GROMACS .gro file of N, CA and C in nm:
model
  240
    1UNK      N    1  -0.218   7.489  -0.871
    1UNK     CA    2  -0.276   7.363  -0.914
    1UNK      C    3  -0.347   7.297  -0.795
    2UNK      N    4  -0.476   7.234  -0.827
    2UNK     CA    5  -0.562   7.167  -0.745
    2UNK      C    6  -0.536   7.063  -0.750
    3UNK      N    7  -0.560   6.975  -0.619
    3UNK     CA    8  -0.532   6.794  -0.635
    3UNK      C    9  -0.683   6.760  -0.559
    4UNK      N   10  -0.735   6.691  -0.613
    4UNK     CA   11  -0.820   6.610  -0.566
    4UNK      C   12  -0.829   6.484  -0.519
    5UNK      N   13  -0.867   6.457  -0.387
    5UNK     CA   14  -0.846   6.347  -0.330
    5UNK      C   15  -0.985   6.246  -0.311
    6UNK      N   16  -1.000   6.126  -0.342
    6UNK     CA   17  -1.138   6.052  -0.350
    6UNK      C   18  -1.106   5.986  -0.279
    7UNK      N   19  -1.177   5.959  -0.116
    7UNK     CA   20  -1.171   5.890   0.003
    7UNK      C   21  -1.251   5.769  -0.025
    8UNK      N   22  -1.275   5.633  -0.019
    8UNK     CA   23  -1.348   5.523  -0.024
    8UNK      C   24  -1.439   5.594   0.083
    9UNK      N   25  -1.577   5.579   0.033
    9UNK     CA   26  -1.668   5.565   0.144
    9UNK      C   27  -1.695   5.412   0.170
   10UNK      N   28  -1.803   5.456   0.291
   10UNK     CA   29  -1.815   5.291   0.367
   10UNK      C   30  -1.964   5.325   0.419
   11UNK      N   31  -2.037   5.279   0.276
   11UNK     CA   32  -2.222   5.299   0.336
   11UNK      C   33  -2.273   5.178   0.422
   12UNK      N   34  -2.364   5.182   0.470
   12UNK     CA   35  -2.474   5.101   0.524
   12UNK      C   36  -2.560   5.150   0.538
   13UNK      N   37  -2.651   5.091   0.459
   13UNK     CA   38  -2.839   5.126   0.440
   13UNK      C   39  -2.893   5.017   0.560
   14UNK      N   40  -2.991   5.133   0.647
   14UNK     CA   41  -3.056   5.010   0.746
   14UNK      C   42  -3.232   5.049   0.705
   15UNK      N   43  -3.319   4.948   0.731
   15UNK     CA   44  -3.465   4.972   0.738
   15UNK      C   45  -3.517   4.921   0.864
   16UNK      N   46  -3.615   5.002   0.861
   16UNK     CA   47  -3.732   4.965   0.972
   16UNK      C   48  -3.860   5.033   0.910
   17UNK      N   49  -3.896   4.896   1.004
   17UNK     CA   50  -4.085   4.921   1.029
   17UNK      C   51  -4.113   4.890   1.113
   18UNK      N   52  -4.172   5.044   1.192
   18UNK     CA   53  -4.267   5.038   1.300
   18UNK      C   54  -4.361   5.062   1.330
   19UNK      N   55  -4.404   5.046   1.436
   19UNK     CA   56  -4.581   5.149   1.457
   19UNK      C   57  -4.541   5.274   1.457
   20UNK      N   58  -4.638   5.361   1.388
   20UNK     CA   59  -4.699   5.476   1.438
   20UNK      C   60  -4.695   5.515   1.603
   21UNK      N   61  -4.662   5.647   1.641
   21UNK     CA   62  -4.669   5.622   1.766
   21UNK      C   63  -4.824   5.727   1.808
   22UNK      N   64  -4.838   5.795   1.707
   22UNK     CA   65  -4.953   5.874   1.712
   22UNK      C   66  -5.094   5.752   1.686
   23UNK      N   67  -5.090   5.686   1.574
   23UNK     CA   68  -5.230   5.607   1.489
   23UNK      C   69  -5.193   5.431   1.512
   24UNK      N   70  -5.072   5.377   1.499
   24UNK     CA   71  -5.040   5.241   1.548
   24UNK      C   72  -5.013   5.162   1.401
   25UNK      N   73  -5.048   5.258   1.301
   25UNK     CA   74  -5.032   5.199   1.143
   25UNK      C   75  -4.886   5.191   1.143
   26UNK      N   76  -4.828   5.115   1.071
   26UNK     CA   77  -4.692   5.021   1.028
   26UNK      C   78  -4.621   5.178   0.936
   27UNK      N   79  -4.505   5.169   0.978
   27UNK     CA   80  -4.429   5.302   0.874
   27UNK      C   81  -4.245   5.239   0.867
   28UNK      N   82  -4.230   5.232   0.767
   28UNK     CA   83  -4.153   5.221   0.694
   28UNK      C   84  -4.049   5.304   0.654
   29UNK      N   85  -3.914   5.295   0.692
   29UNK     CA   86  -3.775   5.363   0.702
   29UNK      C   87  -3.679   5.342   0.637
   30UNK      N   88  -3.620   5.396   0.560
   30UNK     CA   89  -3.479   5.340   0.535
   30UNK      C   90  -3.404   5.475   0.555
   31UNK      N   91  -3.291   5.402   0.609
   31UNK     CA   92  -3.172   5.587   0.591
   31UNK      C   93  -3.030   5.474   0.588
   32UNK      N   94  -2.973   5.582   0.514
   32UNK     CA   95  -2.778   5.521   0.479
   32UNK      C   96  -2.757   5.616   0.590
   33UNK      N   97  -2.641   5.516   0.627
   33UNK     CA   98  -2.518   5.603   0.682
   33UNK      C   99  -2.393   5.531   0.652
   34UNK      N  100  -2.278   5.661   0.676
   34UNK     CA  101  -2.188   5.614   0.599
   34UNK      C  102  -2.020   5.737   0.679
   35UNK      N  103  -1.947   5.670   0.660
   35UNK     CA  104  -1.809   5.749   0.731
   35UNK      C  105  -1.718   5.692   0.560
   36UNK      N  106  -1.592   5.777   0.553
   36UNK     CA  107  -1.491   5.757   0.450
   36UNK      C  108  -1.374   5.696   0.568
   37UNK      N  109  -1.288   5.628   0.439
   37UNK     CA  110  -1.208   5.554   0.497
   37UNK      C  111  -1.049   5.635   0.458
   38UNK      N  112  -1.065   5.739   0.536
   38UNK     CA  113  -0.956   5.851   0.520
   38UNK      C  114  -0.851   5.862   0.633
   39UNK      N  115  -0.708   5.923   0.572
   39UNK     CA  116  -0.659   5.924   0.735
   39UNK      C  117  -0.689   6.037   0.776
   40UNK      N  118  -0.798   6.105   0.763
   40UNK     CA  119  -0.830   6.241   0.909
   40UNK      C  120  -0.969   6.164   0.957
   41UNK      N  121  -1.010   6.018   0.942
   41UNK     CA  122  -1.110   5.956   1.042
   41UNK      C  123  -1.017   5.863   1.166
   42UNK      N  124  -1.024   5.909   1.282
   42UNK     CA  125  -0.910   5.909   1.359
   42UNK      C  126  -1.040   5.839   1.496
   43UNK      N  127  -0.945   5.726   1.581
   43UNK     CA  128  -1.051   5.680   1.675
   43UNK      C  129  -0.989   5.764   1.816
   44UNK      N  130  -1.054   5.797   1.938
   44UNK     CA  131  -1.015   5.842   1.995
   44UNK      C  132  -0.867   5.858   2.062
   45UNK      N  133  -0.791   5.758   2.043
   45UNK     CA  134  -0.676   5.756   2.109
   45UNK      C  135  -0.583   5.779   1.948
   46UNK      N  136  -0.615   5.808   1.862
   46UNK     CA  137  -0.597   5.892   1.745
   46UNK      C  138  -0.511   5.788   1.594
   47UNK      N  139  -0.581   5.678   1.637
   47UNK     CA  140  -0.528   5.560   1.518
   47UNK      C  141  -0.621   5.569   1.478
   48UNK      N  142  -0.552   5.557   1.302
   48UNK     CA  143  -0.665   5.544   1.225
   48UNK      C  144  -0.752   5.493   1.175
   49UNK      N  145  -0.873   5.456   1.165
   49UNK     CA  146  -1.015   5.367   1.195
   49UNK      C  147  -0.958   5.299   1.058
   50UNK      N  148  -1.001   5.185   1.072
   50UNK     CA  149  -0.981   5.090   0.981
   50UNK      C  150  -1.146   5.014   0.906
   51UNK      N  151  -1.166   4.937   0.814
   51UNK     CA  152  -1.295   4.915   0.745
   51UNK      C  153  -1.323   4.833   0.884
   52UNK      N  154  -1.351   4.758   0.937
   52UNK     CA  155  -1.400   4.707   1.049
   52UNK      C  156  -1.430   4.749   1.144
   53UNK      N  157  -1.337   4.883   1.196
   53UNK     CA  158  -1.385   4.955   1.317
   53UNK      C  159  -1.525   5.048   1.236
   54UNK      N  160  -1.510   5.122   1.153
   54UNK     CA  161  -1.557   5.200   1.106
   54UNK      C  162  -1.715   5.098   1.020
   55UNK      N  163  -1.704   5.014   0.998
   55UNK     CA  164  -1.817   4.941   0.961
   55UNK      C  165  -1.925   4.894   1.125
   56UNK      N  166  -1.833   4.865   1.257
   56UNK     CA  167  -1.930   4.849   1.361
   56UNK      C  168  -1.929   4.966   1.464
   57UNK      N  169  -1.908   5.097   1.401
   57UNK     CA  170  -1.951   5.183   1.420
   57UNK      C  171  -2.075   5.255   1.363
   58UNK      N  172  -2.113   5.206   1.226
   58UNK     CA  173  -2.214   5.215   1.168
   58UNK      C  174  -2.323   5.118   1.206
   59UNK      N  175  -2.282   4.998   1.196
   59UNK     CA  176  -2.410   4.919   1.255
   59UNK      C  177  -2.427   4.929   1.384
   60UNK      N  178  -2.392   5.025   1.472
   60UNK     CA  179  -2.382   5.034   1.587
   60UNK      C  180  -2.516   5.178   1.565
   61UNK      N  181  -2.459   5.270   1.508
   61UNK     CA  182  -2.563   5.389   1.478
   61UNK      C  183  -2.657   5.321   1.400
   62UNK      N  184  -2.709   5.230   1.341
   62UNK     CA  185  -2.801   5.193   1.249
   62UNK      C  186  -2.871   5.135   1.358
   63UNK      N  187  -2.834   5.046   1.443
   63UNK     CA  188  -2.920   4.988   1.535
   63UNK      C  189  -2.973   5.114   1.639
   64UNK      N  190  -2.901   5.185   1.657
   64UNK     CA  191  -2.996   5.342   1.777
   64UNK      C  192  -3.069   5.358   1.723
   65UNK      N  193  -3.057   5.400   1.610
   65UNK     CA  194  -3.173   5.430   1.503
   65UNK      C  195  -3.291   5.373   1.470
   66UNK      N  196  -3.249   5.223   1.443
   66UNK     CA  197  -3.388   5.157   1.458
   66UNK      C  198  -3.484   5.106   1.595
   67UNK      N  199  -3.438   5.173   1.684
   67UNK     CA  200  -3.508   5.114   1.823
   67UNK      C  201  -3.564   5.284   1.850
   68UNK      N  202  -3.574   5.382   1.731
   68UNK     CA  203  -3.624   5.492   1.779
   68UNK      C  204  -3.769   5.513   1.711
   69UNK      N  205  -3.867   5.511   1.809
   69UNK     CA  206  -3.994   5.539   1.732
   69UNK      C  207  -3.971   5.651   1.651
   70UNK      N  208  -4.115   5.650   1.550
   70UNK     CA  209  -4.161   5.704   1.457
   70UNK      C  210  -4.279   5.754   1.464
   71UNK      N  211  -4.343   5.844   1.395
   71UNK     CA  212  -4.471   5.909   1.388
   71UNK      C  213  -4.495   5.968   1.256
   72UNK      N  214  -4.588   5.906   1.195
   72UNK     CA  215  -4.600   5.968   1.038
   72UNK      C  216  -4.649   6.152   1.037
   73UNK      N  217  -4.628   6.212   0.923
   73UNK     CA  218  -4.638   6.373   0.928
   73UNK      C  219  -4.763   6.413   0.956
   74UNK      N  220  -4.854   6.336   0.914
   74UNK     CA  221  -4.954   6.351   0.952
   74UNK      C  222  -5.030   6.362   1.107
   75UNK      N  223  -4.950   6.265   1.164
   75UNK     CA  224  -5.015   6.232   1.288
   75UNK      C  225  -4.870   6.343   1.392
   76UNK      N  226  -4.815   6.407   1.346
   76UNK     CA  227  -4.735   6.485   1.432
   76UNK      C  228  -4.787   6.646   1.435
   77UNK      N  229  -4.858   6.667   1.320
   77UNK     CA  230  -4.941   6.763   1.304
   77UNK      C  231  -5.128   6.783   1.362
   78UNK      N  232  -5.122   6.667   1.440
   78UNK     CA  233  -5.254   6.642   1.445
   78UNK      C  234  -5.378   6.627   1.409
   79UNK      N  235  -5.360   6.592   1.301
   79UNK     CA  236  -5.452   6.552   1.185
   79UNK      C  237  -5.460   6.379   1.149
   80UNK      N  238  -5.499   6.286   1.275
   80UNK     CA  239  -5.445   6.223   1.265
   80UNK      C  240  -5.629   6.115   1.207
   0.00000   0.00000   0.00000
């Protein structure tokens, strides 16, 4: 017999808009990220992450993310 276990996830959708780094035109982002609120999500000293740690760990990766330029497909292919 199988047991199935359903972990709470814990999303956060971030956006950005930036320049182009190829043309300087405005481009537009969104990406989720997201960790479950399970006990095998473990913080380094091996307690288990709780919705708060694990929520400014995400807005922590959402913000790297948005301070990283962009370049539309076009202009990475040189066809710009």
């Amino acid at each position: 017999m199988y047991v199935t276990h359903r972990f709470e996830r814990i999303p956060l959708t971030a956006k950005k808009s930036v320049p182009c780094t190829g043309c300087g035109k405005k481009i537009r982002r969104q990406r989720t990220f997201e960790q479950t609120l399970t006990p095998f999500n473990k913080n380094a000293d091996g307690a288990i992450k709780d919705y708060a740690v694990i929520y400014r760990e995400l807005e922590a990766m959402a913000a790297k993310w948005q301070a990283e330029p962009e370049t539309h497909p076009a202009c990475e292919g040189g066809a710009a």
